Amino acid sequence: TGSADTIASAWEASQSSDLLQRYWSTVPRSMFTLFQAITGGISWIEVALPLSDLSFIWVVLLVAYICFAQMAVLNVLTGVFCQSAIDSAAHDQDLVTQAILLEKQKYIEQLSKVFKEMDDDGSGTISISEFKQHMESPEMKAYF
């Protein structure tokens, strides 16, 4: 059993060394590993195991980095995009409101013009007889 344990520990050390080499051997490779860890491209445990063989502090630093990147940086970016969408929607609502008010003003002007045309005597008011007379015309019937 002693030799089997020795072989197993040598094999584990070899595996750990291979993983350490694969994920952490150079600065660019380490940066890519960190990028993969925060974006879901690789499991955290897969990159943490070789670090745990070196020292527990490296695992703590990895977890701190992932927590910071996930909770702080990525949430801020998400917040910025959401705020941009909210501002855009509010701007669209302002445009819709402005269009409705412009349309309302247009109808008011058209009705004012119609009532001025009905005021035959220029008094500024429309009598019942003026109203009835103009309502008989085909143009007014079509308008109302």
Short mmCIF file of C-alpha atoms in Angstrom, two decimals:
data_model
loop_
_atom_site.label_atom_id
_atom_site.label_comp_id
_atom_site.label_asym_id
_atom_site.label_seq_id
_atom_site.Cartn_x
_atom_site.Cartn_y
_atom_site.Cartn_z
CA THR A 1 0.00 0.00 0.00
CA GLY A 2 2.93 2.31 0.61
CA SER A 3 4.11 2.11 -3.01
CA ALA A 4 0.55 2.53 -4.29
CA ASP A 5 0.17 5.71 -2.22
CA THR A 6 3.51 6.96 -3.50
CA ILE A 7 2.49 6.31 -7.09
CA ALA A 8 -0.91 7.95 -6.54
CA SER A 9 0.61 11.04 -4.94
CA ALA A 10 3.22 11.27 -7.71
CA TRP A 11 0.46 11.01 -10.31
CA GLU A 12 -1.60 13.72 -8.50
CA ALA A 13 1.46 15.97 -8.30
CA SER A 14 2.03 15.44 -12.02
CA GLN A 15 -1.63 16.28 -12.77
CA SER A 16 -1.47 19.35 -10.56
CA SER A 17 1.75 20.45 -12.24
CA ASP A 18 0.15 20.00 -15.68
CA LEU A 19 -2.89 22.05 -14.64
CA LEU A 20 -0.69 24.69 -13.06
CA GLN A 21 1.29 24.87 -16.29
CA ARG A 22 -1.89 24.97 -18.41
CA TYR A 23 -3.66 27.76 -16.53
CA TRP A 24 -1.03 29.81 -14.68
CA SER A 25 2.37 29.47 -16.41
CA THR A 26 2.48 32.93 -18.07
CA VAL A 27 0.88 36.28 -17.45
CA PRO A 28 -1.26 36.18 -20.64
CA ARG A 29 -2.32 32.61 -19.85
CA SER A 30 -3.21 33.65 -16.28
CA MET A 31 -5.22 36.62 -17.56
CA PHE A 32 -7.09 34.36 -19.96
CA THR A 33 -7.77 31.89 -17.13
CA LEU A 34 -9.16 34.70 -14.96
CA PHE A 35 -11.32 35.89 -17.87
CA GLN A 36 -12.66 32.37 -18.38
CA ALA A 37 -13.35 32.03 -14.66
CA ILE A 38 -15.59 35.11 -14.52
CA THR A 39 -17.40 34.49 -17.79
CA GLY A 40 -18.23 30.83 -17.29
CA GLY A 41 -15.71 29.52 -19.80
CA ILE A 42 -14.11 27.31 -17.17
CA SER A 43 -15.08 25.97 -13.77
CA TRP A 44 -13.63 27.79 -10.77
CA ILE A 45 -12.66 24.52 -9.11
CA GLU A 46 -10.64 23.48 -12.13
CA VAL A 47 -8.40 26.54 -11.91
CA ALA A 48 -8.39 26.68 -8.08
CA LEU A 49 -7.15 23.11 -7.50
CA PRO A 50 -3.64 23.65 -8.87
CA LEU A 51 -3.39 26.89 -6.87
CA SER A 52 -4.38 25.08 -3.68
CA ASP A 53 -1.32 22.88 -4.04
CA LEU A 54 0.87 25.98 -3.97
CA SER A 55 -0.78 27.84 -1.11
CA PHE A 56 -4.25 28.48 0.27
CA ILE A 57 -3.72 32.23 -0.12
CA TRP A 58 -3.76 31.89 -3.93
CA VAL A 59 -7.20 30.26 -3.75
CA VAL A 60 -8.42 33.07 -1.48
CA LEU A 61 -7.11 35.65 -3.96
CA LEU A 62 -8.80 33.84 -6.86
CA VAL A 63 -12.15 33.75 -5.04
CA ALA A 64 -11.78 37.41 -4.04
CA TYR A 65 -11.07 38.35 -7.67
CA ILE A 66 -14.07 36.38 -8.93
CA CYS A 67 -16.36 37.91 -6.29
CA PHE A 68 -15.14 41.40 -7.07
CA ALA A 69 -15.43 40.94 -10.83
CA GLN A 70 -18.85 39.28 -10.70
CA MET A 71 -20.48 41.38 -8.00
CA ALA A 72 -18.95 44.79 -8.56
CA VAL A 73 -17.68 45.29 -12.09
CA LEU A 74 -20.19 43.22 -14.06
CA ASN A 75 -23.16 44.51 -12.03
CA VAL A 76 -22.06 48.09 -12.66
CA LEU A 77 -21.89 47.39 -16.39
CA THR A 78 -25.35 45.80 -16.28
CA GLY A 79 -26.65 48.83 -14.38
CA VAL A 80 -25.26 51.21 -16.98
CA PHE A 81 -26.96 49.33 -19.81
CA CYS A 82 -30.26 49.15 -17.90
CA GLN A 83 -30.15 52.88 -17.10
CA SER A 84 -29.48 53.63 -20.75
CA ALA A 85 -32.53 51.58 -21.75
CA ILE A 86 -34.70 53.32 -19.12
CA ASP A 87 -33.53 56.76 -20.30
CA SER A 88 -34.25 55.80 -23.89
CA ALA A 89 -37.76 54.61 -22.99
CA ALA A 90 -38.43 57.83 -21.05
CA HIS A 91 -37.28 59.85 -24.05
CA ASP A 92 -39.64 57.86 -26.28
CA GLN A 93 -42.51 58.56 -23.84
CA ASP A 94 -41.69 62.28 -24.02
CA LEU A 95 -41.83 62.13 -27.81
CA VAL A 96 -45.21 60.35 -27.73
CA THR A 97 -46.60 62.94 -25.30
CA GLN A 98 -45.29 65.77 -27.46
CA ALA A 99 -46.90 64.24 -30.56
CA ILE A 100 -50.25 63.88 -28.78
CA LEU A 101 -50.17 67.51 -27.63
CA LEU A 102 -49.28 68.66 -31.14
CA GLU A 103 -52.16 66.63 -32.58
CA LYS A 104 -54.54 68.12 -29.97
CA GLN A 105 -53.45 71.65 -30.94
CA LYS A 106 -54.10 70.81 -34.58
CA TYR A 107 -57.69 69.72 -33.79
CA ILE A 108 -58.30 72.87 -31.74
CA GLU A 109 -57.16 75.04 -34.65
CA GLN A 110 -59.37 73.13 -37.12
CA LEU A 111 -62.44 73.44 -34.90
CA SER A 112 -61.77 77.15 -34.34
CA LYS A 113 -61.62 77.64 -38.10
CA VAL A 114 -64.90 75.75 -38.59
CA PHE A 115 -66.69 77.81 -35.93
CA LYS A 116 -65.34 81.06 -37.37
CA GLU A 117 -66.75 80.05 -40.75
CA MET A 118 -70.14 79.41 -39.09
CA ASP A 119 -70.16 82.91 -37.57
CA ASP A 120 -71.79 84.68 -40.53
CA ASP A 121 -72.43 88.00 -38.79
CA GLY A 122 -68.91 88.25 -37.28
CA SER A 123 -70.22 88.61 -33.74
CA GLY A 124 -67.80 86.09 -32.26
CA THR A 125 -70.67 83.80 -31.30
CA ILE A 126 -72.74 81.30 -33.25
CA SER A 127 -76.49 81.49 -33.03
CA ILE A 128 -78.72 78.44 -33.27
CA SER A 129 -79.93 79.54 -36.70
CA GLU A 130 -76.31 79.91 -37.97
CA PHE A 131 -75.45 76.51 -36.55
CA LYS A 132 -78.51 74.82 -38.12
CA GLN A 133 -77.90 76.53 -41.45
CA HIS A 134 -74.28 75.38 -41.66
CA MET A 135 -75.05 71.88 -40.41
CA GLU A 136 -77.27 71.41 -43.46
CA SER A 137 -74.29 71.88 -45.79
CA PRO A 138 -72.61 68.67 -47.07
CA GLU A 139 -69.16 69.92 -46.04
CA MET A 140 -70.18 70.27 -42.37
CA LYS A 141 -72.03 66.98 -42.36
CA ALA A 142 -68.88 65.30 -43.65
CA TYR A 143 -66.73 67.12 -41.11
CA PHE A 144 -68.84 66.14 -38.10
#
